[in-house]
Tab-separated table of N, CA and C in Angstrom:
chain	number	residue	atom	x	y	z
A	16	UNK	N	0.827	-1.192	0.000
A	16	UNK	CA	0.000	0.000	0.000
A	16	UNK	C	0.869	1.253	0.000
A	17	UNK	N	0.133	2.281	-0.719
A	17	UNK	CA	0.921	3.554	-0.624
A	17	UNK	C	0.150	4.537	-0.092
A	18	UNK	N	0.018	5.500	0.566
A	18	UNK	CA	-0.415	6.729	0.696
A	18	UNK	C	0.483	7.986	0.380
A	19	UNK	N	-0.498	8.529	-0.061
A	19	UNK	CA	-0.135	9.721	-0.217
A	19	UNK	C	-0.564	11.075	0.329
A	20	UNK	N	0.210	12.172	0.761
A	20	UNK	CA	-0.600	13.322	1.455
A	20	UNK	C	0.221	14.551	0.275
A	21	UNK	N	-0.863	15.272	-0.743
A	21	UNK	CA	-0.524	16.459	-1.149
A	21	UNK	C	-0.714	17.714	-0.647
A	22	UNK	N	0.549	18.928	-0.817
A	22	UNK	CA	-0.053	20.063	-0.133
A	22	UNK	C	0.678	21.410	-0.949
A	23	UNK	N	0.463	21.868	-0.526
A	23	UNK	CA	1.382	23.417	-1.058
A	23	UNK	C	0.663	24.494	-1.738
A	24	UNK	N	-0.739	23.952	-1.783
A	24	UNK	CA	-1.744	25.047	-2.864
A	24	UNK	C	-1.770	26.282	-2.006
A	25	UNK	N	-2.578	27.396	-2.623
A	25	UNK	CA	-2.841	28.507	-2.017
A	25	UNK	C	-3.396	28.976	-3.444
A	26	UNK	N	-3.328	31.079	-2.907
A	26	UNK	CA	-3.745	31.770	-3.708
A	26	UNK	C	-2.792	32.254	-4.215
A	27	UNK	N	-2.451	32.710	-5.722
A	27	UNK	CA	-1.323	33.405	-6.224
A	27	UNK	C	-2.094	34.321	-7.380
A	28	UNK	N	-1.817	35.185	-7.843
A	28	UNK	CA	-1.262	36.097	-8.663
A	28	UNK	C	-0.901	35.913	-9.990
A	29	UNK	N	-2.002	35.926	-10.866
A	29	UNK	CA	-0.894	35.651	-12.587
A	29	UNK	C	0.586	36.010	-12.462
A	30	UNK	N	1.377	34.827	-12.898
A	30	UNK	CA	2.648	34.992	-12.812
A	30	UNK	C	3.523	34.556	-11.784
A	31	UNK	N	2.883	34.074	-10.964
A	31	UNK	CA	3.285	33.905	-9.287
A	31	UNK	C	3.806	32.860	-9.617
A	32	UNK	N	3.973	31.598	-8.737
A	32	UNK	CA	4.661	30.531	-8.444
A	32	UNK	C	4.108	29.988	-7.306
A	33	UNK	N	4.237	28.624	-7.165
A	33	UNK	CA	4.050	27.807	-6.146
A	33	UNK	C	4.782	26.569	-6.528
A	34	UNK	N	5.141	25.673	-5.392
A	34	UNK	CA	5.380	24.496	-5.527
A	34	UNK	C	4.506	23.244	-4.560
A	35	UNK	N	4.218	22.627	-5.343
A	35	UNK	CA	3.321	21.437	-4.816
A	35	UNK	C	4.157	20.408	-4.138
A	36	UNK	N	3.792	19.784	-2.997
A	36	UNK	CA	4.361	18.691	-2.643
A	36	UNK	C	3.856	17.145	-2.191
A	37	UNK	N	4.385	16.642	-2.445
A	37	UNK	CA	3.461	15.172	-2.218
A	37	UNK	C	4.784	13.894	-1.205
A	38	UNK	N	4.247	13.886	-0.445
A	38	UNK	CA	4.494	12.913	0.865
A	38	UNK	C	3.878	11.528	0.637
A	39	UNK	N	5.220	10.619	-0.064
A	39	UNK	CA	4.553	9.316	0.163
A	39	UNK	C	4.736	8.146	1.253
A	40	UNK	N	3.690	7.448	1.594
A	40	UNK	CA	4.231	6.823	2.745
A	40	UNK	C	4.447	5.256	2.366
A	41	UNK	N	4.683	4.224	3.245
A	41	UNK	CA	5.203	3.094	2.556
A	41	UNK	C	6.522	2.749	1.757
A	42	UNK	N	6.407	1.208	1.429
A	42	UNK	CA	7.891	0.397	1.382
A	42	UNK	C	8.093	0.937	-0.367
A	43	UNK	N	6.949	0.819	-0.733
A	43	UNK	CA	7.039	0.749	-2.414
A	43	UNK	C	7.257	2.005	-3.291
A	44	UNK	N	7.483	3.038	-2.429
A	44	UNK	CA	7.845	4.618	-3.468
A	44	UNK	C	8.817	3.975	-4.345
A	45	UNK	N	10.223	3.397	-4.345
A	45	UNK	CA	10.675	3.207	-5.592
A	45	UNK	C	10.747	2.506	-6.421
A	46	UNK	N	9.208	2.052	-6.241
A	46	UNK	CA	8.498	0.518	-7.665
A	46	UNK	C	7.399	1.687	-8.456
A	47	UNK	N	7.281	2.911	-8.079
A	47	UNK	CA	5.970	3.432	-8.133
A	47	UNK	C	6.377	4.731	-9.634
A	48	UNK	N	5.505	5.119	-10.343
A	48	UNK	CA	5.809	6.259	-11.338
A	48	UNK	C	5.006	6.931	-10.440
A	49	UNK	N	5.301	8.245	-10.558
A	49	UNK	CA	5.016	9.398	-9.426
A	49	UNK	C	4.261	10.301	-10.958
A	50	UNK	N	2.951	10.834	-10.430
A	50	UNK	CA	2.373	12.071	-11.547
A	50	UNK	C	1.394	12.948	-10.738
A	51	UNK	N	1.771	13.876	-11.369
A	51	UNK	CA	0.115	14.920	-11.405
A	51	UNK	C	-0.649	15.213	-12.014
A	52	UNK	N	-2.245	15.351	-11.354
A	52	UNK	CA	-2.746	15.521	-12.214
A	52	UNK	C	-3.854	16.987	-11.641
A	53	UNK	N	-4.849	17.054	-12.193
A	53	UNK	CA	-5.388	18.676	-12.242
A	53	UNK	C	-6.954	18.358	-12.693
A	54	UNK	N	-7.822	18.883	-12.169
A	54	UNK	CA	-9.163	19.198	-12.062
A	54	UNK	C	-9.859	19.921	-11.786
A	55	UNK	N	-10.059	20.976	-12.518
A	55	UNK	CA	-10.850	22.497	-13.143
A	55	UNK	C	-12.484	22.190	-12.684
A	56	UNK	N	-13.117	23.114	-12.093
A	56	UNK	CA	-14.550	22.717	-11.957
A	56	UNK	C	-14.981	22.623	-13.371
A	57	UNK	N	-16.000	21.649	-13.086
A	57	UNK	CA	-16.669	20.677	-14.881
A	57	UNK	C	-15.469	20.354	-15.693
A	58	UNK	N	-14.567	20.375	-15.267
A	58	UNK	CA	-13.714	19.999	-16.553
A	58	UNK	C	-13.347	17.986	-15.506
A	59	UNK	N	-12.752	17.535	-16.875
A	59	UNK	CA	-12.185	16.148	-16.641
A	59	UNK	C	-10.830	16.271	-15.650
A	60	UNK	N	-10.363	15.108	-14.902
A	60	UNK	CA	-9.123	15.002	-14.510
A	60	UNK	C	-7.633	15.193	-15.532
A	61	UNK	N	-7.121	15.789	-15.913
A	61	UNK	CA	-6.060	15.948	-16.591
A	61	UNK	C	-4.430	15.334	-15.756
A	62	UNK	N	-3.772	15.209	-16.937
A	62	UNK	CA	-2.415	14.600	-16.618
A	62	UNK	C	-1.675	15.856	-16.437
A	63	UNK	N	-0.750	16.261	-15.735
A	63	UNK	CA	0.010	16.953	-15.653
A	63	UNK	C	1.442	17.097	-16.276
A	64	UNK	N	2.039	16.457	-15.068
A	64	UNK	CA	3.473	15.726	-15.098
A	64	UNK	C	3.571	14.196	-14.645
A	65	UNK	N	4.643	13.936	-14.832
A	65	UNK	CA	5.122	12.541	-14.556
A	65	UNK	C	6.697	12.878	-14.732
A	66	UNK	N	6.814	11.148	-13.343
A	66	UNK	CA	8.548	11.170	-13.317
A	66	UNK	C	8.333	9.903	-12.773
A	67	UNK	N	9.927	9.328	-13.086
A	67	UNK	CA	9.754	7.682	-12.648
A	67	UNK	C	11.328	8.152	-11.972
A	68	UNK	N	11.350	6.722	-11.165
A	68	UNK	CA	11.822	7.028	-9.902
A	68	UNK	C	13.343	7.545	-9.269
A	69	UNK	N	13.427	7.107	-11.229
A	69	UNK	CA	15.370	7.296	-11.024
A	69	UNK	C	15.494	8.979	-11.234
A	70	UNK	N	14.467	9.666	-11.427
A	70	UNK	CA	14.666	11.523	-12.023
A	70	UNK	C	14.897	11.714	-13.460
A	71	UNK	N	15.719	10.831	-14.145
A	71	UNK	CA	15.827	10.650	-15.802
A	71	UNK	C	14.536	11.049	-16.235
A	72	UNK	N	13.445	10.008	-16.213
A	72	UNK	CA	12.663	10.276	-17.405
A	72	UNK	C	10.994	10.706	-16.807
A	73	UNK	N	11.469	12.160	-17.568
A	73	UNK	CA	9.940	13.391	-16.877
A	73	UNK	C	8.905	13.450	-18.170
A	74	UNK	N	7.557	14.030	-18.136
A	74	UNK	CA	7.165	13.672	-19.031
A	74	UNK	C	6.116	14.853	-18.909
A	75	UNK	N	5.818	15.845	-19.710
A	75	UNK	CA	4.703	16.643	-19.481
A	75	UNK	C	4.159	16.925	-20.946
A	76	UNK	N	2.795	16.731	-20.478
A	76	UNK	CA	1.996	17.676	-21.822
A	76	UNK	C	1.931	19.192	-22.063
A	77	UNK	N	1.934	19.423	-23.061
A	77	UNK	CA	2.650	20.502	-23.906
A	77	UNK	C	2.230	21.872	-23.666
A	78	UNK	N	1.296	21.787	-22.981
A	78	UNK	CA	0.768	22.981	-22.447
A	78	UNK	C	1.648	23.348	-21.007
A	79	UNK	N	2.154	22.547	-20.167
A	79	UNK	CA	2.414	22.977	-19.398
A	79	UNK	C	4.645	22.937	-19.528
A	80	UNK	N	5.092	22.219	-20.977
A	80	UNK	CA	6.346	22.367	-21.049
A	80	UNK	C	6.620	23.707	-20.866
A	81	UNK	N	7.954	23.753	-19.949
A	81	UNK	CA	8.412	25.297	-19.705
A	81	UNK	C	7.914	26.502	-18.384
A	82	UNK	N	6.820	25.766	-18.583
A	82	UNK	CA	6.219	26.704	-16.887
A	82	UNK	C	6.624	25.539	-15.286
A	83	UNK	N	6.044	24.193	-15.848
A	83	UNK	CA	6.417	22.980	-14.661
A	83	UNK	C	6.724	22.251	-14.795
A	84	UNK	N	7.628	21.916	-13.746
A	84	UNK	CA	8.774	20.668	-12.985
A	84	UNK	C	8.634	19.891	-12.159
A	85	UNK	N	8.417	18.987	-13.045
A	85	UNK	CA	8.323	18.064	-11.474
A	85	UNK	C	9.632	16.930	-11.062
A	86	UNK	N	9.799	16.809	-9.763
A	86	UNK	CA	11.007	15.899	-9.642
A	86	UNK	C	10.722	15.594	-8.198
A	87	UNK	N	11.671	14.335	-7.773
A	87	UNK	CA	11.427	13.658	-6.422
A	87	UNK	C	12.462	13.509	-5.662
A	88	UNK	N	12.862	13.669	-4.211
A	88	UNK	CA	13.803	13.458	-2.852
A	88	UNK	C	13.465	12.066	-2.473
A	89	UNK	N	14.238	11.169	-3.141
A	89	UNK	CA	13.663	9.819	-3.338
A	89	UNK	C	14.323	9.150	-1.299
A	90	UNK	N	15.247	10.064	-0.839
A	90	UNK	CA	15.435	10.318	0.955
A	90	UNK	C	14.548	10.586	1.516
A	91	UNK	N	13.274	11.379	0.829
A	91	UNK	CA	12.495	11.780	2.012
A	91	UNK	C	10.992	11.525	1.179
A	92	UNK	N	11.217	10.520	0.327
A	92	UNK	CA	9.756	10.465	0.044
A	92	UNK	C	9.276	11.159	-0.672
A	93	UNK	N	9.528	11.835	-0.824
A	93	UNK	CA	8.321	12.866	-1.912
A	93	UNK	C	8.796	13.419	-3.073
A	94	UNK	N	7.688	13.839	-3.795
A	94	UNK	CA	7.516	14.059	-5.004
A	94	UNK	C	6.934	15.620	-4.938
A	95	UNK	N	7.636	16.503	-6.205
A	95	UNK	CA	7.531	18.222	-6.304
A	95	UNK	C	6.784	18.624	-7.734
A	96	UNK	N	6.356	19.673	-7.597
A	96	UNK	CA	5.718	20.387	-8.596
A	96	UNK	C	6.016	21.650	-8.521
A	97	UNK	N	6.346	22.128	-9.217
A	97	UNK	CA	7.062	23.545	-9.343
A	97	UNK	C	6.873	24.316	-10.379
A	98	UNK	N	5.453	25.431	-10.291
A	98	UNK	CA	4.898	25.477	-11.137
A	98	UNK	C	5.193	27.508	-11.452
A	99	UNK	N	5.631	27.529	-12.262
A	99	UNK	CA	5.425	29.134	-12.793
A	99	UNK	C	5.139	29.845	-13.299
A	100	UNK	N	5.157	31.376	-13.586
A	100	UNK	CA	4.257	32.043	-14.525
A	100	UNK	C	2.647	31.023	-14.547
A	101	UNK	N	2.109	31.126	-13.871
A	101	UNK	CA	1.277	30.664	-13.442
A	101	UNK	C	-0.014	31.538	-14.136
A	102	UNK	N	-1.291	31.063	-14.500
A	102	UNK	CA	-1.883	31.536	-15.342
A	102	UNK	C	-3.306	31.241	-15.074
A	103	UNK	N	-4.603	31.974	-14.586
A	103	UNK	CA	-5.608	31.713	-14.355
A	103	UNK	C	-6.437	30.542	-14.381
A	104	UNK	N	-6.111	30.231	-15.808
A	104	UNK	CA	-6.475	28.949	-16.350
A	104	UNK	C	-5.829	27.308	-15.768
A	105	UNK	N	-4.675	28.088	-15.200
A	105	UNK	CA	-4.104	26.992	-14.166
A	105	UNK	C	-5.025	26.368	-12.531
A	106	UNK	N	-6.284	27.151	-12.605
A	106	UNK	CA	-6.098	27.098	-11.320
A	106	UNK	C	-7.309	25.467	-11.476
A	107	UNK	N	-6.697	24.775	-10.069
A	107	UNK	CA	-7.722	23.561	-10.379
A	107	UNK	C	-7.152	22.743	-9.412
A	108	UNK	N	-7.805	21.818	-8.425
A	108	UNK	CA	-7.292	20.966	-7.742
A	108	UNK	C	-6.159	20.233	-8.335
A	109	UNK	N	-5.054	19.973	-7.324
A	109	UNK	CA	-4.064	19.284	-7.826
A	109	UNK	C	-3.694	17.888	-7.264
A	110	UNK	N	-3.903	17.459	-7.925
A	110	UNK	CA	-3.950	15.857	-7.199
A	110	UNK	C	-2.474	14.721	-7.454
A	111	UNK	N	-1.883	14.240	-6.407
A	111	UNK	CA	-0.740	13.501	-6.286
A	111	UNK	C	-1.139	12.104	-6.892
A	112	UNK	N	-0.036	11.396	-7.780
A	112	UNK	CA	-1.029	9.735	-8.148
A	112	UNK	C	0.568	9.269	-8.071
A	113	UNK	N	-0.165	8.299	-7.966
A	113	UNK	CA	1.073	6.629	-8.251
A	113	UNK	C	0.690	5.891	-8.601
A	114	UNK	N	1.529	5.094	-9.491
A	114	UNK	CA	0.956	3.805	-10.058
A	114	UNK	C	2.414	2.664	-10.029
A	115	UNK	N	2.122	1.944	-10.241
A	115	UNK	CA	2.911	0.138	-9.990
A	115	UNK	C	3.606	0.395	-11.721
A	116	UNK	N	4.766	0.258	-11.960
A	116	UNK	CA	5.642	0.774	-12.961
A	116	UNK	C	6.719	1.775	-13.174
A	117	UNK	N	6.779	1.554	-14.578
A	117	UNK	CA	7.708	2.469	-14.688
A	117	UNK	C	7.749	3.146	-15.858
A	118	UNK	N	6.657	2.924	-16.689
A	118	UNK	CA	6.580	3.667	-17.858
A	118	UNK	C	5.485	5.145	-17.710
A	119	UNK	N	5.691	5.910	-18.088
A	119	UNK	CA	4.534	6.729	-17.971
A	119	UNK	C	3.373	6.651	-18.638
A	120	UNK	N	2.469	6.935	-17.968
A	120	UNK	CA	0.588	6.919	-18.153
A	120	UNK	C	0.301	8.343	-18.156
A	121	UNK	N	-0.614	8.509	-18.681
A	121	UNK	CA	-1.613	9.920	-18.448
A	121	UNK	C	-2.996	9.917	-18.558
A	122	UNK	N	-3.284	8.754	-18.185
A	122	UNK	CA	-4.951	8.597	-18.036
A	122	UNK	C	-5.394	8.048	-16.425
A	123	UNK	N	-6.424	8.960	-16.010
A	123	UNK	CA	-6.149	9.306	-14.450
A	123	UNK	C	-6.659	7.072	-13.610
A	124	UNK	N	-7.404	7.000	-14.853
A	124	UNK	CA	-7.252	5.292	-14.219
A	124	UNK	C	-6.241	4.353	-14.453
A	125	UNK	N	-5.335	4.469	-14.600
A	125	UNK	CA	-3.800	3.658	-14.939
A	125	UNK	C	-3.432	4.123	-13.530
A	126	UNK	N	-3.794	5.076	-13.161
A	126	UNK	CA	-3.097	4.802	-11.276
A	126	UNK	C	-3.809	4.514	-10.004
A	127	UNK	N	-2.604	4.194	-9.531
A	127	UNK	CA	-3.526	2.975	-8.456
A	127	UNK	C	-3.473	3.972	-6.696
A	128	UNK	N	-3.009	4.828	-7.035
A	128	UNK	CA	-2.704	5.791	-5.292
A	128	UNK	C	-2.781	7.043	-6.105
A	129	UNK	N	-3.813	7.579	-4.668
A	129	UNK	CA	-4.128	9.568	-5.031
A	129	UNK	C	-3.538	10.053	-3.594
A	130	UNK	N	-3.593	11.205	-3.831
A	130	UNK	CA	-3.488	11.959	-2.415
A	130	UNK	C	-5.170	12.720	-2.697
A	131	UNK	N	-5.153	13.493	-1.316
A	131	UNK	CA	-6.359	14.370	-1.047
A	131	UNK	C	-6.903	15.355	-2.090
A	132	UNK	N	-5.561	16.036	-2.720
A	132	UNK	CA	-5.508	17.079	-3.843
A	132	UNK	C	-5.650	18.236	-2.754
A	133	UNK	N	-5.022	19.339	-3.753
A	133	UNK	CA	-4.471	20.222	-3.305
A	133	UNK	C	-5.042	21.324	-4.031
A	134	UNK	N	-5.974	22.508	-3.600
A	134	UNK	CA	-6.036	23.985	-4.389
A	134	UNK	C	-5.417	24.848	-4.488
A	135	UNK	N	-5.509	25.026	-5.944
A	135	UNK	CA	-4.535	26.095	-6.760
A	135	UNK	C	-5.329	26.805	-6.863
A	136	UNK	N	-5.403	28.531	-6.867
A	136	UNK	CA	-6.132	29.421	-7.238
A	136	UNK	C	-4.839	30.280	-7.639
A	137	UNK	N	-5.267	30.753	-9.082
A	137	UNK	CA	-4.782	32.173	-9.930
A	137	UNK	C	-5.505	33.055	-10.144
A	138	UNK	N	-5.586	33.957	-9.469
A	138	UNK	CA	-6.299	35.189	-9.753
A	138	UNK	C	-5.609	36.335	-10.788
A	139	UNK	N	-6.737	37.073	-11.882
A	139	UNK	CA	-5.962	37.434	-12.830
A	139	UNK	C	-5.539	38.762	-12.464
């Protein structure tokens, strides 16, 4: 079993910054692909980022190449989001996932562990 606890949201500022963090607990963080994902009121769960466990291989959709980073303190468990120039349209629960592998997924049922999710608000 894995748990996860995400946190770091708040309110920011077009342009602002935040970084997300995700606390995993359990034996199996380094069997696990680590991602985020994002959920806009009425909109679907979206993929964010992804990273597998060695830091090599990151993976983001194209909207968000260049603004966020994600990477993991594979010492202390957790997994980062580091998000900038940050943009209204960004704002949306942010939710921590894991899944059993090592290839990357971006469809929010290919993972098998969430955290609570976390709110992002951008105000313009």
């Amino acid at each position: 079993q894995v748990q996860l606890v995400d946190s770091g949201g708040g309110l920011v500022q077009a342009g602002g910054s935040l970084r997300l963090s995700c606390a995993a607990s359990g034996r199996t963080f380094r069997q696990n692909y680590m991602a985020w994902f994002r959920q806009a009121p009425g909109k679907e769960r979206e993929f964010v980022a992804g990273i597998s466990w060695s830091n090599v291989s990151s993976y983001y959709v194209d909207s968000m190449k260049g603004r966020f980073t994600i990477s993991r303190d594979n010492t202390k468990n957790t997994v980062y989001l580091q998000m900038i120039s940050l943009k209204p349209e960004d704002t949306a629960v942010y939710y921590c996932a894991a899944r059993a592998g090592v290839l990357v997924r971006t469809r929010s049922y290919e993972y098998d562990y969430w955290g609570q999710g976390t709110q992002v608000t951008v105000s313009s």
